[in-house]
Amino acid sequence: MTDIATRWATVADLPALETLIARAIETLQAGFLTPEQIVASRAIMGLDTQLVADGTYLVAERDGAIVGCGGWSRRATLYGGDHSTDLRDPQLLDPARDAAKIRAMYTHPRCARQGIGRVILAGCEQAARAGGYSTVELMATLSGQPLYVASGYAPVETVEANVNGTAVPLVRMRKSLFS
């Protein structure tokens, strides 16, 4: 999309990103998860500020407003926000044998299905490729899975995150950057 600009996020973006992510979690999963699963998903979803610190978190802007975000990582953490400490693994990956991680992809609900996710995903894939990675992987929500399938990702496994007795379905997916 020509009216979408991307740039790497800064610490100054964090308040706007937190607001956008909260709205996206609450709204865009509504057709895929039960209300209880949406509430539970907040415990495993969200922004990992390590991505911002690492300079690997993109924001998409339209007319100066942030309308989407997402990143890639050279760290072992597959998914989860700052608050999901049990999911965190800061170990650096080896591009010769490990897949880079696509992380924390969100679009503002009023801008969903307008190509913003594709722009962010393509930017992250390009940066991971430039970082020496030949493969990327991610943990998809059910609402995000259609975007990833359309972008060439293949399911590897379906899992359920258990959050206080509520199962939240997720799909681990992979893609070769040279296919």
mmCIF file of C-alpha atoms in Angstrom:
data_model
loop_
_atom_site.group_PDB
_atom_site.id
_atom_site.type_symbol
_atom_site.label_atom_id
_atom_site.label_comp_id
_atom_site.label_asym_id
_atom_site.label_seq_id
_atom_site.Cartn_x
_atom_site.Cartn_y
_atom_site.Cartn_z
ATOM 1 C CA MET A 1 0.000 0.000 0.000
ATOM 2 C CA THR A 2 1.471 3.292 -1.018
ATOM 3 C CA ASP A 3 -0.160 5.320 1.735
ATOM 4 C CA ILE A 4 1.489 3.203 4.467
ATOM 5 C CA ALA A 5 4.935 4.164 5.748
ATOM 6 C CA THR A 6 6.972 1.948 8.051
ATOM 7 C CA ARG A 7 9.758 2.760 10.448
ATOM 8 C CA TRP A 8 11.425 1.066 13.392
ATOM 9 C CA ALA A 9 9.684 1.764 16.702
ATOM 10 C CA THR A 10 11.204 3.866 19.458
ATOM 11 C CA VAL A 11 10.543 4.036 23.178
ATOM 12 C CA ALA A 12 8.413 7.137 22.525
ATOM 13 C CA ASP A 13 5.983 4.911 20.583
ATOM 14 C CA LEU A 14 5.268 2.574 23.512
ATOM 15 C CA PRO A 15 2.086 4.277 24.837
ATOM 16 C CA ALA A 16 0.482 4.355 21.376
ATOM 17 C CA LEU A 17 1.539 0.754 20.707
ATOM 18 C CA GLU A 18 0.077 -0.470 23.993
ATOM 19 C CA THR A 19 -3.259 1.184 23.165
ATOM 20 C CA LEU A 20 -3.338 -0.208 19.621
ATOM 21 C CA ILE A 21 -2.435 -3.721 20.808
ATOM 22 C CA ALA A 22 -5.124 -3.731 23.505
ATOM 23 C CA ARG A 23 -7.768 -2.697 20.953
ATOM 24 C CA ALA A 24 -6.582 -5.292 18.446
ATOM 25 C CA ILE A 25 -6.648 -8.126 20.993
ATOM 26 C CA GLU A 26 -10.111 -7.158 22.202
ATOM 27 C CA THR A 27 -11.691 -6.582 18.799
ATOM 28 C CA LEU A 28 -10.050 -8.658 16.072
ATOM 29 C CA GLN A 29 -10.291 -11.998 17.841
ATOM 30 C CA ALA A 30 -14.036 -11.708 18.404
ATOM 31 C CA GLY A 31 -15.006 -13.974 15.525
ATOM 32 C CA PHE A 32 -12.382 -16.574 16.419
ATOM 33 C CA LEU A 33 -12.354 -16.886 20.217
ATOM 34 C CA THR A 34 -14.947 -16.920 22.960
ATOM 35 C CA PRO A 35 -15.109 -13.890 25.273
ATOM 36 C CA GLU A 36 -13.375 -15.992 27.961
ATOM 37 C CA GLN A 37 -10.564 -16.914 25.545
ATOM 38 C CA ILE A 38 -10.103 -13.271 24.554
ATOM 39 C CA VAL A 39 -9.692 -12.286 28.209
ATOM 40 C CA ALA A 40 -7.274 -15.178 28.739
ATOM 41 C CA SER A 41 -5.286 -14.309 25.614
ATOM 42 C CA ARG A 42 -4.223 -11.019 27.186
ATOM 43 C CA ALA A 43 -1.959 -13.065 29.486
ATOM 44 C CA ILE A 44 0.013 -14.464 26.533
ATOM 45 C CA MET A 45 -0.221 -11.664 23.987
ATOM 46 C CA GLY A 46 1.151 -8.157 23.954
ATOM 47 C CA LEU A 47 4.225 -6.102 23.252
ATOM 48 C CA ASP A 48 7.689 -7.401 24.044
ATOM 49 C CA THR A 49 9.650 -4.182 24.525
ATOM 50 C CA GLN A 50 12.872 -6.136 23.929
ATOM 51 C CA LEU A 51 11.926 -5.942 20.238
ATOM 52 C CA VAL A 52 11.923 -2.143 20.428
ATOM 53 C CA ALA A 53 15.234 -2.150 22.325
ATOM 54 C CA ASP A 54 16.718 -4.488 19.685
ATOM 55 C CA GLY A 55 15.532 -2.198 16.866
ATOM 56 C CA THR A 56 13.469 -4.966 15.266
ATOM 57 C CA TYR A 57 9.914 -3.713 15.807
ATOM 58 C CA LEU A 58 8.173 -1.963 12.924
ATOM 59 C CA VAL A 59 5.346 0.510 13.123
ATOM 60 C CA ALA A 60 3.129 1.232 10.168
ATOM 61 C CA GLU A 61 1.767 4.737 9.861
ATOM 62 C CA ARG A 62 -0.910 6.346 7.777
ATOM 63 C CA ASP A 63 -1.119 10.132 7.830
ATOM 64 C CA GLY A 64 1.216 10.192 10.855
ATOM 65 C CA ALA A 65 -0.909 7.830 12.966
ATOM 66 C CA ILE A 66 0.260 4.358 13.969
ATOM 67 C CA VAL A 67 -2.103 1.840 12.362
ATOM 68 C CA GLY A 68 -0.138 -1.379 12.814
ATOM 69 C CA CYS A 69 2.950 -2.931 14.315
ATOM 70 C CA GLY A 70 4.967 -6.105 14.300
ATOM 71 C CA GLY A 71 8.498 -7.295 14.576
ATOM 72 C CA TRP A 72 11.079 -9.942 14.034
ATOM 73 C CA SER A 73 13.582 -11.259 16.508
ATOM 74 C CA ARG A 74 16.930 -12.938 16.681
ATOM 75 C CA ARG A 75 16.038 -14.154 20.181
ATOM 76 C CA ALA A 76 14.519 -17.515 21.129
ATOM 77 C CA THR A 77 11.226 -16.136 22.504
ATOM 78 C CA LEU A 78 8.473 -17.283 20.138
ATOM 79 C CA TYR A 79 5.583 -15.244 21.520
ATOM 80 C CA GLY A 80 4.352 -13.296 24.535
ATOM 81 C CA GLY A 81 4.569 -9.792 25.899
ATOM 82 C CA ASP A 82 6.599 -8.229 28.681
ATOM 83 C CA HIS A 83 4.154 -9.569 31.257
ATOM 84 C CA SER A 84 4.366 -13.224 30.108
ATOM 85 C CA THR A 85 7.729 -13.872 31.726
ATOM 86 C CA ASP A 86 7.411 -17.670 31.626
ATOM 87 C CA LEU A 87 7.394 -17.524 27.792
ATOM 88 C CA ARG A 88 10.559 -15.416 27.534
ATOM 89 C CA ASP A 89 13.930 -16.699 26.368
ATOM 90 C CA PRO A 90 16.427 -13.929 25.542
ATOM 91 C CA GLN A 91 18.990 -16.368 24.102
ATOM 92 C CA LEU A 92 20.326 -15.190 20.745
ATOM 93 C CA LEU A 93 19.606 -17.460 17.802
ATOM 94 C CA ASP A 94 22.120 -18.743 15.259
ATOM 95 C CA PRO A 95 20.990 -17.813 11.724
ATOM 96 C CA ALA A 96 22.840 -20.842 10.345
ATOM 97 C CA ARG A 97 20.545 -23.255 12.172
ATOM 98 C CA ASP A 98 17.654 -21.334 13.780
ATOM 99 C CA ALA A 99 14.591 -19.590 12.399
ATOM 100 C CA ALA A 100 14.119 -15.901 13.141
ATOM 101 C CA LYS A 101 10.900 -15.185 15.016
ATOM 102 C CA ILE A 102 8.079 -13.003 13.704
ATOM 103 C CA ARG A 103 6.546 -11.382 16.753
ATOM 104 C CA ALA A 104 3.703 -9.259 18.090
ATOM 105 C CA MET A 105 1.849 -8.455 14.864
ATOM 106 C CA TYR A 106 -1.151 -6.170 15.417
ATOM 107 C CA THR A 107 -3.332 -3.914 13.286
ATOM 108 C CA HIS A 108 -5.650 -1.219 14.551
ATOM 109 C CA PRO A 109 -9.200 -2.646 14.236
ATOM 110 C CA ARG A 110 -10.411 0.208 12.028
ATOM 111 C CA CYS A 111 -7.574 -0.574 9.594
ATOM 112 C CA ALA A 112 -7.870 -4.359 9.495
ATOM 113 C CA ARG A 113 -7.889 -6.128 6.122
ATOM 114 C CA GLN A 114 -6.284 -3.162 4.350
ATOM 115 C CA GLY A 115 -2.866 -4.713 3.665
ATOM 116 C CA ILE A 116 -1.112 -3.236 6.689
ATOM 117 C CA GLY A 117 -0.198 -6.639 8.141
ATOM 118 C CA ARG A 118 1.285 -7.692 4.788
ATOM 119 C CA VAL A 119 3.439 -4.545 4.645
ATOM 120 C CA ILE A 120 4.752 -5.117 8.179
ATOM 121 C CA LEU A 121 5.301 -8.838 7.593
ATOM 122 C CA ALA A 122 7.220 -8.190 4.370
ATOM 123 C CA GLY A 123 9.422 -5.619 6.129
ATOM 124 C CA CYS A 124 10.175 -8.033 8.953
ATOM 125 C CA GLU A 125 10.952 -10.875 6.554
ATOM 126 C CA GLN A 126 13.280 -8.628 4.556
ATOM 127 C CA ALA A 127 15.129 -7.557 7.716
ATOM 128 C CA ALA A 128 15.446 -11.171 8.935
ATOM 129 C CA ARG A 129 16.809 -12.205 5.523
ATOM 130 C CA ALA A 130 19.321 -9.331 5.691
ATOM 131 C CA GLY A 131 20.265 -10.615 9.155
ATOM 132 C CA GLY A 132 21.291 -13.938 7.632
ATOM 133 C CA TYR A 133 18.169 -15.981 8.375
ATOM 134 C CA SER A 134 16.755 -18.351 5.768
ATOM 135 C CA THR A 135 13.656 -19.333 7.744
ATOM 136 C CA VAL A 136 11.149 -17.531 9.940
ATOM 137 C CA GLU A 137 8.583 -18.895 12.351
ATOM 138 C CA LEU A 138 5.788 -17.472 14.435
ATOM 139 C CA MET A 139 2.983 -18.399 16.778
ATOM 140 C CA ALA A 140 -0.269 -17.388 15.112
ATOM 141 C CA THR A 141 -3.560 -16.588 16.709
ATOM 142 C CA LEU A 142 -6.582 -17.940 14.892
ATOM 143 C CA SER A 143 -7.392 -14.407 13.726
ATOM 144 C CA GLY A 144 -3.881 -13.942 12.324
ATOM 145 C CA GLN A 145 -3.581 -17.340 10.672
ATOM 146 C CA PRO A 146 -5.321 -16.361 7.391
ATOM 147 C CA LEU A 147 -2.759 -13.582 6.800
ATOM 148 C CA TYR A 148 0.151 -15.934 7.413
ATOM 149 C CA VAL A 149 -1.245 -18.692 5.188
ATOM 150 C CA ALA A 150 -1.790 -16.137 2.397
ATOM 151 C CA SER A 151 1.819 -14.985 2.930
ATOM 152 C CA GLY A 152 3.281 -18.465 2.459
ATOM 153 C CA TYR A 153 3.501 -19.741 6.026
ATOM 154 C CA ALA A 154 2.721 -23.393 6.712
ATOM 155 C CA PRO A 155 1.333 -24.760 9.981
ATOM 156 C CA VAL A 156 3.828 -26.804 12.001
ATOM 157 C CA GLU A 157 1.700 -27.601 15.034
ATOM 158 C CA THR A 158 -1.471 -26.525 16.809
ATOM 159 C CA VAL A 159 -1.133 -25.912 20.531
ATOM 160 C CA GLU A 160 -3.282 -24.617 23.350
ATOM 161 C CA ALA A 161 -1.976 -22.141 25.856
ATOM 162 C CA ASN A 162 -3.645 -22.794 29.193
ATOM 163 C CA VAL A 163 -4.399 -19.579 31.029
ATOM 164 C CA ASN A 164 -6.008 -20.243 34.406
ATOM 165 C CA GLY A 165 -7.998 -23.147 32.989
ATOM 166 C CA THR A 166 -8.965 -21.459 29.721
ATOM 167 C CA ALA A 167 -7.467 -22.941 26.559
ATOM 168 C CA VAL A 168 -6.337 -20.415 23.947
ATOM 169 C CA PRO A 169 -5.639 -22.068 20.563
ATOM 170 C CA LEU A 170 -2.462 -21.089 18.724
ATOM 171 C CA VAL A 171 -0.723 -22.329 15.583
ATOM 172 C CA ARG A 172 3.056 -22.442 15.187
ATOM 173 C CA MET A 173 3.908 -21.664 11.556
ATOM 174 C CA ARG A 174 7.082 -21.528 9.425
ATOM 175 C CA LYS A 175 8.228 -20.095 6.140
ATOM 176 C CA SER A 176 11.398 -20.344 4.088
ATOM 177 C CA LEU A 177 12.637 -16.930 3.052
ATOM 178 C CA PHE A 178 14.104 -18.370 -0.133
ATOM 179 C CA SER A 179 11.153 -20.297 -1.568
#
